[in-house]
Coordinates of C-alpha atoms (C1' of nucleotides) in Angstrom, one line a residue:
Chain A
X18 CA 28.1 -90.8 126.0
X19 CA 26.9 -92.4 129.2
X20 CA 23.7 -94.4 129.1
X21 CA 21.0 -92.4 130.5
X22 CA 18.1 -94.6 132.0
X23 CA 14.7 -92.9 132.5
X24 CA 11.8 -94.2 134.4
X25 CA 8.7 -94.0 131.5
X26 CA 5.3 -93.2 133.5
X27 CA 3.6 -94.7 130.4
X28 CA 5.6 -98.2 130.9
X29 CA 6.4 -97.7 134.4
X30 CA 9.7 -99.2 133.8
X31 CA 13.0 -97.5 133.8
X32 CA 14.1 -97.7 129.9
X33 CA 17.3 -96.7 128.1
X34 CA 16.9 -93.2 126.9
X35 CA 17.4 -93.0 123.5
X36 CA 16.5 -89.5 121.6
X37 CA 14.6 -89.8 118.4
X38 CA 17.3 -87.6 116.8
X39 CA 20.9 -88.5 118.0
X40 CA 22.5 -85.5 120.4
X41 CA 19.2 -83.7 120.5
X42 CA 16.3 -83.6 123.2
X43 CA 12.9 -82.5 122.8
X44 CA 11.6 -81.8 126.0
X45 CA 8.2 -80.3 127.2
X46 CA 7.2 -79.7 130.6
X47 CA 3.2 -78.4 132.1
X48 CA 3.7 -75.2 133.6
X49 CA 1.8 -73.6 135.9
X50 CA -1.8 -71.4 135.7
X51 CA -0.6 -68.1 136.7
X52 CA -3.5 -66.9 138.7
X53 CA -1.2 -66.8 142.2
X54 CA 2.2 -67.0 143.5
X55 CA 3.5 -70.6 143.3
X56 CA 4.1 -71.9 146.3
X57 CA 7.0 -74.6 146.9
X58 CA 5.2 -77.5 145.7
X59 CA 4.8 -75.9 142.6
X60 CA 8.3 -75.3 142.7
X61 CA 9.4 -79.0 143.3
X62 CA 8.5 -80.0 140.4
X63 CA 9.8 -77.9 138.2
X64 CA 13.5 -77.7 139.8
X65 CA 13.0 -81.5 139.4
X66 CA 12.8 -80.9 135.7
X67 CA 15.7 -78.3 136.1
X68 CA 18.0 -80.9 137.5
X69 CA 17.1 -83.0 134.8
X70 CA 17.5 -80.3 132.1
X71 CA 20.8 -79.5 133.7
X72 CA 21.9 -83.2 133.6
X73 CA 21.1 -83.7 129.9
X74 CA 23.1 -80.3 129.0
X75 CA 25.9 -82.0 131.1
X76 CA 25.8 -85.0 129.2
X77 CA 26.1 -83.2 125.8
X78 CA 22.7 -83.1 124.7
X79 CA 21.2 -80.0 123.0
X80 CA 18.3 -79.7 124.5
X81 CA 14.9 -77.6 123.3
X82 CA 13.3 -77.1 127.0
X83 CA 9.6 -75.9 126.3
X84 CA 8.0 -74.6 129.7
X85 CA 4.4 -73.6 129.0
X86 CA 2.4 -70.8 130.8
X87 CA -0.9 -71.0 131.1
X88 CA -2.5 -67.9 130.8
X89 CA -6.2 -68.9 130.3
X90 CA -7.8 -69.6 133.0
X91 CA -9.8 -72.9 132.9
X92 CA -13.5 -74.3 134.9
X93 CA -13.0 -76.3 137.7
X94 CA -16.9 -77.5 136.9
X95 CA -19.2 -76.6 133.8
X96 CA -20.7 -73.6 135.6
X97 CA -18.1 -72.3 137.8
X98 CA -16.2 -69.1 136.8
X99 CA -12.6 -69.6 136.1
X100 CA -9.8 -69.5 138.7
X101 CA -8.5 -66.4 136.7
X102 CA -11.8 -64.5 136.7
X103 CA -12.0 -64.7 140.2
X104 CA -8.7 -63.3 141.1
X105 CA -9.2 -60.7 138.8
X106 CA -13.3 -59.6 139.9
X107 CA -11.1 -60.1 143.8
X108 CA -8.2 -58.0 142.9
X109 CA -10.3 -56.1 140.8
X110 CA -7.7 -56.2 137.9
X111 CA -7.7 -57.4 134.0
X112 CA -7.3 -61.3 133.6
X113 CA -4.1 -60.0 131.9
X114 CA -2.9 -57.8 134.6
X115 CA -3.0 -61.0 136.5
X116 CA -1.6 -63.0 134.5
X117 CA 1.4 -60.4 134.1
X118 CA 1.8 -60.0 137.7
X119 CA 2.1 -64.1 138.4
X120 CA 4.0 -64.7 135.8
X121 CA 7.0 -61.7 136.9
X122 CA 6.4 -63.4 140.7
X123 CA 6.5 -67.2 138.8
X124 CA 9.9 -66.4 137.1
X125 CA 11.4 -64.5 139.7
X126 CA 11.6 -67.2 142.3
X127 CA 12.7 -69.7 139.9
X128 CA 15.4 -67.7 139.2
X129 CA 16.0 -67.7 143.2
X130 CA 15.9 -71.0 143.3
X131 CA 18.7 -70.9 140.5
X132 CA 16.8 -72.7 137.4
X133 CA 17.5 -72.3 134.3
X134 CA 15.4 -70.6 132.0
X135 CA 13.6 -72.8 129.2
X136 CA 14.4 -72.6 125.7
X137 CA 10.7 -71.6 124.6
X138 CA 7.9 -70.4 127.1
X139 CA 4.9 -70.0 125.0
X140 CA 1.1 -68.9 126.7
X141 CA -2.3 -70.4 125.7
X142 CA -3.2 -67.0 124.8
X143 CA -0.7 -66.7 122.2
X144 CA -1.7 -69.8 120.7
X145 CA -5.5 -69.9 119.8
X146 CA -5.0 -69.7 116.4
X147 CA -3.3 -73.0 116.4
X148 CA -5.8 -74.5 119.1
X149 CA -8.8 -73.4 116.7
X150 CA -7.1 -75.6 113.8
X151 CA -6.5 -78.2 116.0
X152 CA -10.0 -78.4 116.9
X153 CA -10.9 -78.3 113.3
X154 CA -8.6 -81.4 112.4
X155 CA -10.4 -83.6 115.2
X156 CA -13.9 -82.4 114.5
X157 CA -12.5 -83.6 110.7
X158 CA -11.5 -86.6 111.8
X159 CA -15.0 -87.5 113.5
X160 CA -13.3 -87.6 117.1
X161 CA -15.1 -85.0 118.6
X162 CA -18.7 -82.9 118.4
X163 CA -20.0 -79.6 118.6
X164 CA -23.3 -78.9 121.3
X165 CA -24.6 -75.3 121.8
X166 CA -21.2 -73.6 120.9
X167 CA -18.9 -75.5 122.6
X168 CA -16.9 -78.9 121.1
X169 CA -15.9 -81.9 123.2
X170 CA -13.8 -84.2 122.8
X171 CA -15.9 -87.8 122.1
X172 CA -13.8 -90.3 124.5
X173 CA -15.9 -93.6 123.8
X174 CA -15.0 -93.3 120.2
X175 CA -11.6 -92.6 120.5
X176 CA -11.8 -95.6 123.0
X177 CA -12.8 -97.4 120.3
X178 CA -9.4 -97.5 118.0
X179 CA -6.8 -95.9 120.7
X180 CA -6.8 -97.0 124.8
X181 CA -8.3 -94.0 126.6
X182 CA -6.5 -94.4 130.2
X183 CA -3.0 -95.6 128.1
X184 CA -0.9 -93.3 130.6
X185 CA -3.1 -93.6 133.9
X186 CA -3.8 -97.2 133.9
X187 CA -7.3 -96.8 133.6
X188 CA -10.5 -98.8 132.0
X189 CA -13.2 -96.0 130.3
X190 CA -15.5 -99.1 131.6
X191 CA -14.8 -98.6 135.2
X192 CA -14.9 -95.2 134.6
X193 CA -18.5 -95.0 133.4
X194 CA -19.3 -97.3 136.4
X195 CA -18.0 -95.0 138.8
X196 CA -19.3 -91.8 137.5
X197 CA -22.8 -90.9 139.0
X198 CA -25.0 -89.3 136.7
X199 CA -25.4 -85.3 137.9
X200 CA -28.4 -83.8 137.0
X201 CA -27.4 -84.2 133.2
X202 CA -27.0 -80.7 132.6
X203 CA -23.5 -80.8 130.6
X204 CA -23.9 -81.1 127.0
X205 CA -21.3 -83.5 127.2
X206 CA -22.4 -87.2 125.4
X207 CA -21.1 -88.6 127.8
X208 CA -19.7 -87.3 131.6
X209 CA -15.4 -88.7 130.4
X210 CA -16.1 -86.0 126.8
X211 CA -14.0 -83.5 128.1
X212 CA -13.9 -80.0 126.3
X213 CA -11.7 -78.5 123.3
X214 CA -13.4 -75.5 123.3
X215 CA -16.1 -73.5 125.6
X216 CA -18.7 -71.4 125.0
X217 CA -18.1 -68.1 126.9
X218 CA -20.9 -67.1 129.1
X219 CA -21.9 -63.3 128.5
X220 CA -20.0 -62.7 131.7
X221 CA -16.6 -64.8 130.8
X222 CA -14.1 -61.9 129.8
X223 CA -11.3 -64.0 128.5
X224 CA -12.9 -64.6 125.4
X225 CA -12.4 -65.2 120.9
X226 CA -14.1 -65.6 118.1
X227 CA -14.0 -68.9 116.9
X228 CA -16.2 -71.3 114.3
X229 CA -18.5 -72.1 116.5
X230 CA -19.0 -68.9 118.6
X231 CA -17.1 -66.7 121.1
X232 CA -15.8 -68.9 124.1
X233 CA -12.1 -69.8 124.7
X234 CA -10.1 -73.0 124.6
X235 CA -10.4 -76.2 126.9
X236 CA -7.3 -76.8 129.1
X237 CA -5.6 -79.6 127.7
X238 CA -5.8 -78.3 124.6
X239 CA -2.7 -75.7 125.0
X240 CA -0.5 -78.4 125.7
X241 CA -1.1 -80.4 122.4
X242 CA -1.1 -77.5 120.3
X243 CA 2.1 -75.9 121.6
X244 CA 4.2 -79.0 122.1
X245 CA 3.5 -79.6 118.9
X246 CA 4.2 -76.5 117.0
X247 CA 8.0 -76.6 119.0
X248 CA 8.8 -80.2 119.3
X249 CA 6.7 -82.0 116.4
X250 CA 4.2 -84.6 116.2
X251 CA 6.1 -86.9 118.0
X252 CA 9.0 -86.0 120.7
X253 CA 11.4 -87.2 123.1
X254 CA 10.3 -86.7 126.9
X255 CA 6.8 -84.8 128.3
X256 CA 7.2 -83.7 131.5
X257 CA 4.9 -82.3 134.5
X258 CA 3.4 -83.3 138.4
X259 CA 2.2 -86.2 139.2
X260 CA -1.1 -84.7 139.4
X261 CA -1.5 -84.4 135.8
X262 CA -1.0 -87.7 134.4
X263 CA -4.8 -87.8 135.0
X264 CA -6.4 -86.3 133.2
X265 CA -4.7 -83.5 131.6
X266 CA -1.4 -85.9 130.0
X267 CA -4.2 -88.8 129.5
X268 CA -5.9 -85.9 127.5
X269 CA -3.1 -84.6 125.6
X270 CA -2.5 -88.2 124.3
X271 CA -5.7 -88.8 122.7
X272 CA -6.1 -85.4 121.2
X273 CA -2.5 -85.9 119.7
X274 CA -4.0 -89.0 118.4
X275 CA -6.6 -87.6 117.3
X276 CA -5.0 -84.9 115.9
X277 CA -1.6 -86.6 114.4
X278 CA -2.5 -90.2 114.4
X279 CA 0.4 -90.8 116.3
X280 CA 1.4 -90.9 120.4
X281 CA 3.1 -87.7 120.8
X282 CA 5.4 -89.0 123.7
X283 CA 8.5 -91.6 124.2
X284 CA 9.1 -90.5 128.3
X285 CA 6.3 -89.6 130.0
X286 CA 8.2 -88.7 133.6
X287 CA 6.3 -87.6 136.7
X288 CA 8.0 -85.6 139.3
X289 CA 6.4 -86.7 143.2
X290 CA 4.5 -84.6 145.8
X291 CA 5.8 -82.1 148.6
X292 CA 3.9 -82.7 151.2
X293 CA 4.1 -80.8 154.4
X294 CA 2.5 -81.9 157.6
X295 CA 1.7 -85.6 155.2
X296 CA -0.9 -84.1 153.5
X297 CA -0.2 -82.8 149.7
X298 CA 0.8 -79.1 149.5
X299 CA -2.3 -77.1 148.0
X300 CA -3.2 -73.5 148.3
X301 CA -7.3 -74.1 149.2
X302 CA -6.8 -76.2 151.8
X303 CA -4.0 -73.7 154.0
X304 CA -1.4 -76.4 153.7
X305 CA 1.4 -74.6 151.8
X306 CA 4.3 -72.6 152.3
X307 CA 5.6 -69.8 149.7
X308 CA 9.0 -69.4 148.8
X309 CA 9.0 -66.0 149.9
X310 CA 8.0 -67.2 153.4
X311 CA 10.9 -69.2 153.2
X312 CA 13.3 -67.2 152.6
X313 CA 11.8 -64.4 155.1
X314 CA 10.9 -67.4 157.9
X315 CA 7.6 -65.7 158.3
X316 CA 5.6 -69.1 158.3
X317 CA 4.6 -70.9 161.5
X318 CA 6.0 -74.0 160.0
X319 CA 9.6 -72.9 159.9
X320 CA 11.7 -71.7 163.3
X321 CA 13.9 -69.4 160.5
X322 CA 14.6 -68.1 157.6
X323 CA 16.4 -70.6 154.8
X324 CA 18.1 -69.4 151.5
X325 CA 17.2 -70.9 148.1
X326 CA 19.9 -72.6 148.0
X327 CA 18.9 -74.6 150.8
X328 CA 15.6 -75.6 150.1
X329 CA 16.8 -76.7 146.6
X330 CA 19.3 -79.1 148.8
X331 CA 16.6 -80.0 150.8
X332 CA 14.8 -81.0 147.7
X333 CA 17.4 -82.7 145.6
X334 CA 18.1 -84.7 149.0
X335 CA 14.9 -86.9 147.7
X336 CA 14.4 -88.5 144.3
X337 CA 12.1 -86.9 142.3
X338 CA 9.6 -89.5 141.7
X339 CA 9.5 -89.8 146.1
X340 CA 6.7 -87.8 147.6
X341 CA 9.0 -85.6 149.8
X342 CA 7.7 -84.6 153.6
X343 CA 8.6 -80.9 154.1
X344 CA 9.4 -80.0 157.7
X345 CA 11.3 -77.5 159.8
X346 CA 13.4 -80.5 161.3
X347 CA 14.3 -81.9 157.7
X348 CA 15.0 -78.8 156.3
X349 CA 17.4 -77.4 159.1
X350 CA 19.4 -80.9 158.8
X351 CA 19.5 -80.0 154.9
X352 CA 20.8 -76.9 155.7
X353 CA 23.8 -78.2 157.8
X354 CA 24.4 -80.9 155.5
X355 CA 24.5 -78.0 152.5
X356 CA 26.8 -75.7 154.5
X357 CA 29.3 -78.8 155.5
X358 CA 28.9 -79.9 151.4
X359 CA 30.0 -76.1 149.8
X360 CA 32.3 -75.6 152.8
X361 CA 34.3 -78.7 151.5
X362 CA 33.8 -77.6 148.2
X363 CA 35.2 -73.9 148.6
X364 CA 38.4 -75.7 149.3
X365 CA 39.0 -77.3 146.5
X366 CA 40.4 -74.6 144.7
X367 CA 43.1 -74.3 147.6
X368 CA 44.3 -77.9 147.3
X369 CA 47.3 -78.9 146.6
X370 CA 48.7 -82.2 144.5
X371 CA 51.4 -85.3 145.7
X372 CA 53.4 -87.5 143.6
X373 CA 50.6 -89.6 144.0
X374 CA 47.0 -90.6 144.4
X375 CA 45.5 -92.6 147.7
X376 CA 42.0 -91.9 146.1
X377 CA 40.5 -93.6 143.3
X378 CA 39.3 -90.7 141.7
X379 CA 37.7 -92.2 137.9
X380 CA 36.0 -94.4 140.0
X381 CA 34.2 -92.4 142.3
X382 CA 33.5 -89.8 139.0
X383 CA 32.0 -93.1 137.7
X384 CA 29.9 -93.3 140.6
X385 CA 28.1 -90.0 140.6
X386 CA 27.6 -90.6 136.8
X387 CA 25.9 -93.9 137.5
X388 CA 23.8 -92.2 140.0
X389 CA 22.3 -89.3 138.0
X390 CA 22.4 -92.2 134.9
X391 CA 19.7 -94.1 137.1
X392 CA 17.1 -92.3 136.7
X393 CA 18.6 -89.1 137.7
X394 CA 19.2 -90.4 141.1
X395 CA 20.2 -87.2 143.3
X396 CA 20.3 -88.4 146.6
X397 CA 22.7 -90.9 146.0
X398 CA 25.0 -88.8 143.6
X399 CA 24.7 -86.3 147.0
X400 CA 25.8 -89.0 149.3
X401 CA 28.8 -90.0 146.6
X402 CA 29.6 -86.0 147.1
X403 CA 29.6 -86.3 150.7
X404 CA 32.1 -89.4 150.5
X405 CA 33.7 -86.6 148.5
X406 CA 33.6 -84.1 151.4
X407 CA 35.5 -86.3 153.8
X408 CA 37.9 -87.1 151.5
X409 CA 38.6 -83.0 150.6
X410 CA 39.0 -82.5 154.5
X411 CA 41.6 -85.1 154.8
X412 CA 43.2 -84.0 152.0
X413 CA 43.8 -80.6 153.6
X414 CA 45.2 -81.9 156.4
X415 CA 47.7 -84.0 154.3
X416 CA 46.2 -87.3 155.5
X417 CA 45.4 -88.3 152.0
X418 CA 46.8 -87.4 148.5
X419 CA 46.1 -86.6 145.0
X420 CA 48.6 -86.2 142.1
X421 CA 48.1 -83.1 139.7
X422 CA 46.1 -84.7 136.9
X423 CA 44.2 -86.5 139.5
X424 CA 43.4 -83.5 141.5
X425 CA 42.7 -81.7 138.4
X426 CA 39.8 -84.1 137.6
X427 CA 38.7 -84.5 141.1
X428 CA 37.6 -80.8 141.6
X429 CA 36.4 -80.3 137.9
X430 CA 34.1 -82.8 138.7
X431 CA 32.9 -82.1 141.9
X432 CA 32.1 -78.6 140.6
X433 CA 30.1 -79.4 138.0
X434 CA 28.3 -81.8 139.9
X435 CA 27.6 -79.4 142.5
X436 CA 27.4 -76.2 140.7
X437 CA 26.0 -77.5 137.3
X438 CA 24.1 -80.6 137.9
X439 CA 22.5 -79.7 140.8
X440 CA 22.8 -76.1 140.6
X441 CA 23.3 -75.0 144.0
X442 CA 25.0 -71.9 144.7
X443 CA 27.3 -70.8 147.3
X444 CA 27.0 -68.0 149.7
X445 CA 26.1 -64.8 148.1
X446 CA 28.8 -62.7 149.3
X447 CA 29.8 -60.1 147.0
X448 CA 33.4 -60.7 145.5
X449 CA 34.5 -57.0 146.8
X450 CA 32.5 -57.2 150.1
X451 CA 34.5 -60.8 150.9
X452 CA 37.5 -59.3 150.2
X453 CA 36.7 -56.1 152.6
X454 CA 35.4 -58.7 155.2
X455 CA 38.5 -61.0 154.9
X456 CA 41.0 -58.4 155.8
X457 CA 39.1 -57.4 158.7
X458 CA 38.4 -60.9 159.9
X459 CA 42.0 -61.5 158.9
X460 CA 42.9 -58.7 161.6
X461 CA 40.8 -59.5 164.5
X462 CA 42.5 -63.4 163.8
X463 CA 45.6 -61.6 163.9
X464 CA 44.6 -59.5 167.3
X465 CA 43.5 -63.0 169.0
X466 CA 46.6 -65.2 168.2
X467 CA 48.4 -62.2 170.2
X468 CA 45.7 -62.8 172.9
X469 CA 46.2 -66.8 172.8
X470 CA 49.9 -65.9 172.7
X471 CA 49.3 -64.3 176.1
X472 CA 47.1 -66.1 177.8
X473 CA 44.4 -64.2 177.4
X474 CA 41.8 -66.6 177.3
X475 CA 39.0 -63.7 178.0
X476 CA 40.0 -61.4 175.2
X477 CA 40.2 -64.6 172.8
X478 CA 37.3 -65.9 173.8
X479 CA 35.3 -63.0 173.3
X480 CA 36.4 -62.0 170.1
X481 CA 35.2 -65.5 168.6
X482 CA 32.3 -65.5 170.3
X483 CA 31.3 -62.0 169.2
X484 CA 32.4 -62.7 165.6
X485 CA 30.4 -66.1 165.8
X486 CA 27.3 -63.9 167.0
X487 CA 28.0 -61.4 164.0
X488 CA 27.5 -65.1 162.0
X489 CA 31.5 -65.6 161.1
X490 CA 32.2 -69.2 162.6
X491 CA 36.3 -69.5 163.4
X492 CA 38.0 -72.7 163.3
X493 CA 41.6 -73.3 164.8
X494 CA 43.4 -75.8 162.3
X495 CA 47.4 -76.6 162.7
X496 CA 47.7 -74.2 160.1
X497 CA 46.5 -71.5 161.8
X498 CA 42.9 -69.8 161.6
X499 CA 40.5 -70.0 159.3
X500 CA 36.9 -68.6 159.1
X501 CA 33.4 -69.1 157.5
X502 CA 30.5 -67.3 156.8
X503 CA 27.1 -68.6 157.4
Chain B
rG16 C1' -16.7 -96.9 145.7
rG17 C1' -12.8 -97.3 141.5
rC18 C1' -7.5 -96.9 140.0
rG19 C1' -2.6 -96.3 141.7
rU20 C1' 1.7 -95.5 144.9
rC21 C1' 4.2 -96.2 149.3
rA22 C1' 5.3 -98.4 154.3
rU23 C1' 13.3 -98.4 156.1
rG24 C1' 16.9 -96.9 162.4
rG25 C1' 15.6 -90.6 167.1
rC26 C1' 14.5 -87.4 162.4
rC27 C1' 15.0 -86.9 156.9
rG28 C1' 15.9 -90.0 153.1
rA29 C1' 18.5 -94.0 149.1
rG30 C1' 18.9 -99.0 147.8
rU31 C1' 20.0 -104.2 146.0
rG32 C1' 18.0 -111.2 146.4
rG33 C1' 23.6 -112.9 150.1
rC34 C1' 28.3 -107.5 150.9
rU35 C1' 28.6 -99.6 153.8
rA36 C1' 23.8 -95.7 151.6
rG37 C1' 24.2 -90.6 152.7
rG38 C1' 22.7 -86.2 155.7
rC39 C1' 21.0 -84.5 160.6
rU40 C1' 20.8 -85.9 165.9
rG41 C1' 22.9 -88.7 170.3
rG42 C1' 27.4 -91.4 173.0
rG43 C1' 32.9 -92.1 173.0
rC44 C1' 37.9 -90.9 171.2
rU45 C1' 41.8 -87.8 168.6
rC46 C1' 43.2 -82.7 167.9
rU47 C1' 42.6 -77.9 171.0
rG48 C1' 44.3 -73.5 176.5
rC49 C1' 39.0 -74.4 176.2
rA50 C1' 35.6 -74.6 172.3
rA51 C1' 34.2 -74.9 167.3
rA52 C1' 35.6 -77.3 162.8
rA53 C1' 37.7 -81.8 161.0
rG54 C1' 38.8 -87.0 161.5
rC55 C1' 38.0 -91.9 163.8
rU56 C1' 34.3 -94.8 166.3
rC57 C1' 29.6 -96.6 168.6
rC58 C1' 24.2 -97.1 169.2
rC59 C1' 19.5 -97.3 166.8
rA60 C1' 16.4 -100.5 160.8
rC61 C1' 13.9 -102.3 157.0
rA62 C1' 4.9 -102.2 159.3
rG63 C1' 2.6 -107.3 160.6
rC64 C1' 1.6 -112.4 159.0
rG65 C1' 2.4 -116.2 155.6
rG66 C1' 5.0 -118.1 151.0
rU67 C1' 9.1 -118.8 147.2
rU68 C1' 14.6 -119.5 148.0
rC69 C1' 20.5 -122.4 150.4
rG70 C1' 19.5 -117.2 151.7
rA71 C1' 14.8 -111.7 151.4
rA72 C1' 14.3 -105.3 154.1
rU73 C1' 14.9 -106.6 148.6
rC74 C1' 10.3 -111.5 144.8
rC75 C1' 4.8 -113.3 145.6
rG76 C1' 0.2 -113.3 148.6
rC77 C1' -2.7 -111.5 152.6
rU78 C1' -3.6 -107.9 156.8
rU79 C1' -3.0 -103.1 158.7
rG80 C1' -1.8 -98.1 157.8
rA81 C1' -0.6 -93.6 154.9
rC82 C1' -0.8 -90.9 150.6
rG83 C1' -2.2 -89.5 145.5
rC84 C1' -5.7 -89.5 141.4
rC85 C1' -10.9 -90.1 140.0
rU86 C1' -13.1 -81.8 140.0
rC87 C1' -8.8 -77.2 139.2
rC88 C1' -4.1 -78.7 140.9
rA89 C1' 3.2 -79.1 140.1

RNA sequence: GGCGUCAUGGCCGAGUGGCUAGGCUGGGCUCUGCAAAAGCUCCCACAGCGGUUCGAAUCCGCUUGACGCCUCCA
């Protein structure tokens, strides 16, 4: 197997991956709070954990993918209502019908944007049993109180035995410094205490019964409870945005700790920002795009409409640990690129093999291994597929050969790179519709050669340029013509 | 204010102490009836200032700037 090295967040060092059970992968990554449609931030980060899921299946690995939903909505302050609530009092629905409704939206454009489904997907709200219990365990183990109904989590004691900031590089000492001291009406000890469980206001609907009074479950708590339940106390990689490493992952480590007496995590990874306009992407402040509105090109930020396909290009194009700049200029030069990329790969399947090979074809398979083996470097297994890309054009036009075997391995792998790894897709044409298109393209080709033969220039010109305006692009070769669809 | 990350050519974006990123764009050439496509080729770099080194865009320090987290956030 080929030596997979992963950057750890917690080390901040990239570090040989090595499974805690040989051949199998534990993986768990923060999904999101389904109280809207995810816009294509959101969905960065978790075709950045798609690519990586996709990698390790490549390589062999089985791998138990557990995606969370969050289905309970959590406080954004101690008094506020929840960000579930609210859309449900504004769309005057049940917290569940909201929860149903962005969750459908949430899974239908990742499936768009081709990702694979993970092995588990379990909900917050399908798992307070197991949060209550939890609770009880750290209450048991001194590591947290109960005020008024509601149990927090007592940081400065954990800080005592365990490093409270472990994954965030932070000092609970500069922490208390820094925090100023608001009104004091939380029944927190202490302003860092964050909560396991809530009291529920008489107003909070999302509510159940619990030891210490109806209320619901804090938000980091979910993640614990439910990584644990699929993965075990202690499993392989935890993944999630960059945005969560503080506090929620900061959180999860101390109440596994607190809970298991153990860190839960070996790879902490953290997938970057997409930023548009420089600023982060975020629904409150106007600066997002949906994927709907890019597939539509109904957003003032984009001149046209772009498929799925594309914008996961666009995205692989950066590592996922870069904060990644979206823009209507970057994302139309993605789009070429893409089309000139599955163009080239679309003919692999009609190339044919020499006596021998002017390509060094193990070499170059080495080389897009070695990329994704660096910390799942995409761009630069891209710009090895693009070295591939030349090298299929040329060897249409005979200026360049391969030998069966050679050729054999050659498009095996630059198919499961493309189509696998990075899971891009190619045109959706239906089989039978390309077939019905071809013959007719095939005849208006014919009907212009006779032209060309005559001289016609006008009556060849115009049926390329009307067929290019219908979006079918031909291209005179020595061979004859061929066509593309865009 | 605290913590952290990053500053690469016209644009997007990789990267390593000495050797080509790649994509898009622009110029030239080949091919073509003309185009397009494809191939070849050219131009344009590593924020600024110091330091380490035989040698640094790559290591260290400072300056400037941008962003992220510190409240829910992918």
């Amino acid at each position: 197997m080929q030596e997979l090295k992963i950057y750890n967040t917690l080390s901040n060092k990239k570090e040989v991956f090595k499974p805690l059970k040989n051949g199998y992968v534990g993986m768990y990554v923060c999904g999101p709070t389904v109280y809207s449609n995810v816009h294509l931030g959101n969905v960065r980060t978790f075709m950045s954990f798609d690519l990586i899921y996709r990698y390790l299946l490549h390589l062999g690995y089985k791998v138990r993918y557990v995606r969370n939903i969050t289905d309970a909505g959590h406080l954004t302050d101690d008094n506020a209502e929840d960000k579930i609530s609210t859309k449900a009092r504004i769309e005057k629905l049940e917290p569940m019908e909201i929860v149903q409704k962005y969750t459908v939206d949430f899974h239908q454009i990742l499936e768009k944007f081709n990702n694979l489904s993970p092995s588990i997907e379990p909900t917050a709200t399908g798992h307070i049993v197991e949060q209550i219990e939890a609770i009880k365990t750290i209450l048991e183990n001194g590591l947290a109180y109960e005020v008024n109904g509601s149990v927090y989590f007592d940081v400065l004691k954990y800080n005592e035995k365990e490093h409270y900031g472990i994954l965030s590089k932070r000092k609970i000492e500069d922490a208390i410094e820094n925090t100023r001291n608001l009104d004091g009406q939380s029944d927190k000890k202490n302003p860092q205490d964050f909560a396991l469980w809530k009291k529920a206001e008489p107003e909070h609907i999302q509510r159940w019964p619990s030891p210490w009074g109806v209320g619901f479950p804090g938000w980091h708590l979910e993640c614990t409870v439910m990584s644990t339940k699929y993965l075990g106390e202690k499993f392989d990689i935890h993944g999630g945005g960059m945005d969560l490493k503080f506090p929620h992952h900061e959180c999860e480590i101390a109440q596994s700790q607190a809970c298991n007496h153990t860190a839960p995590v070996n790879y902490w990874m953290h997938g970057n920002m997409l930023t548009m306009n420089g600023k982060k992407m975020s629904k409150s402040t106007g600066n997002s795009i949906l994927p709907n509105e890019i597939f539509t090109g109904e957003n003032e930020h984009i001149s046209k409409a772009f498929s799925a396909s594309v914008a996961r290009f666009f995205m692989l194009q950066a590592h996922y640990r870069s904060i990644l700049d979206f823009s209507n200029d970057a994302i139309l030069a993605s789009e070429k690129g893409y089309i000139r990329l599955m163009e080239a790969v679309s003919l692999t399947s009609k190339l044919e093999s020499s006596k021998s090979s002017s390509f060094d074809v193990k070499a170059w398979k080495q080389k897009c291994y070695d990329a994704m083996n660096d910390d799942f470097n995409s761009p630069i297994l891209i710009a090895h597929l693009f070295e591939a890309v030349k090298f299929i054009n040329l060897l249409k036009d005979g200026k360049e050969t391969l030998t069966k075997e050679d050729l054999l391995e050659f498009t095996t792998t630059i198919n499961s790179f493309v189509f696998d790894v990075l899971g891009l897709e190619s045109a959706e044409v239906g089989e039978d519709n390309l077939d019905k298109l071809s013959g007719v393209v095939e005849m208006l080709i014919k009907m212009r050669n006779q032209a060309r033969a005559d001289k016609d220039w006008n009556l060849s010109d115009k049926i390329r340029d009307e067929l290019l305006i219908l979006g079918i692009q031909l291209k005179d070769g020595k061979d004859g013509t061929s066509f593309t669809v865009n």
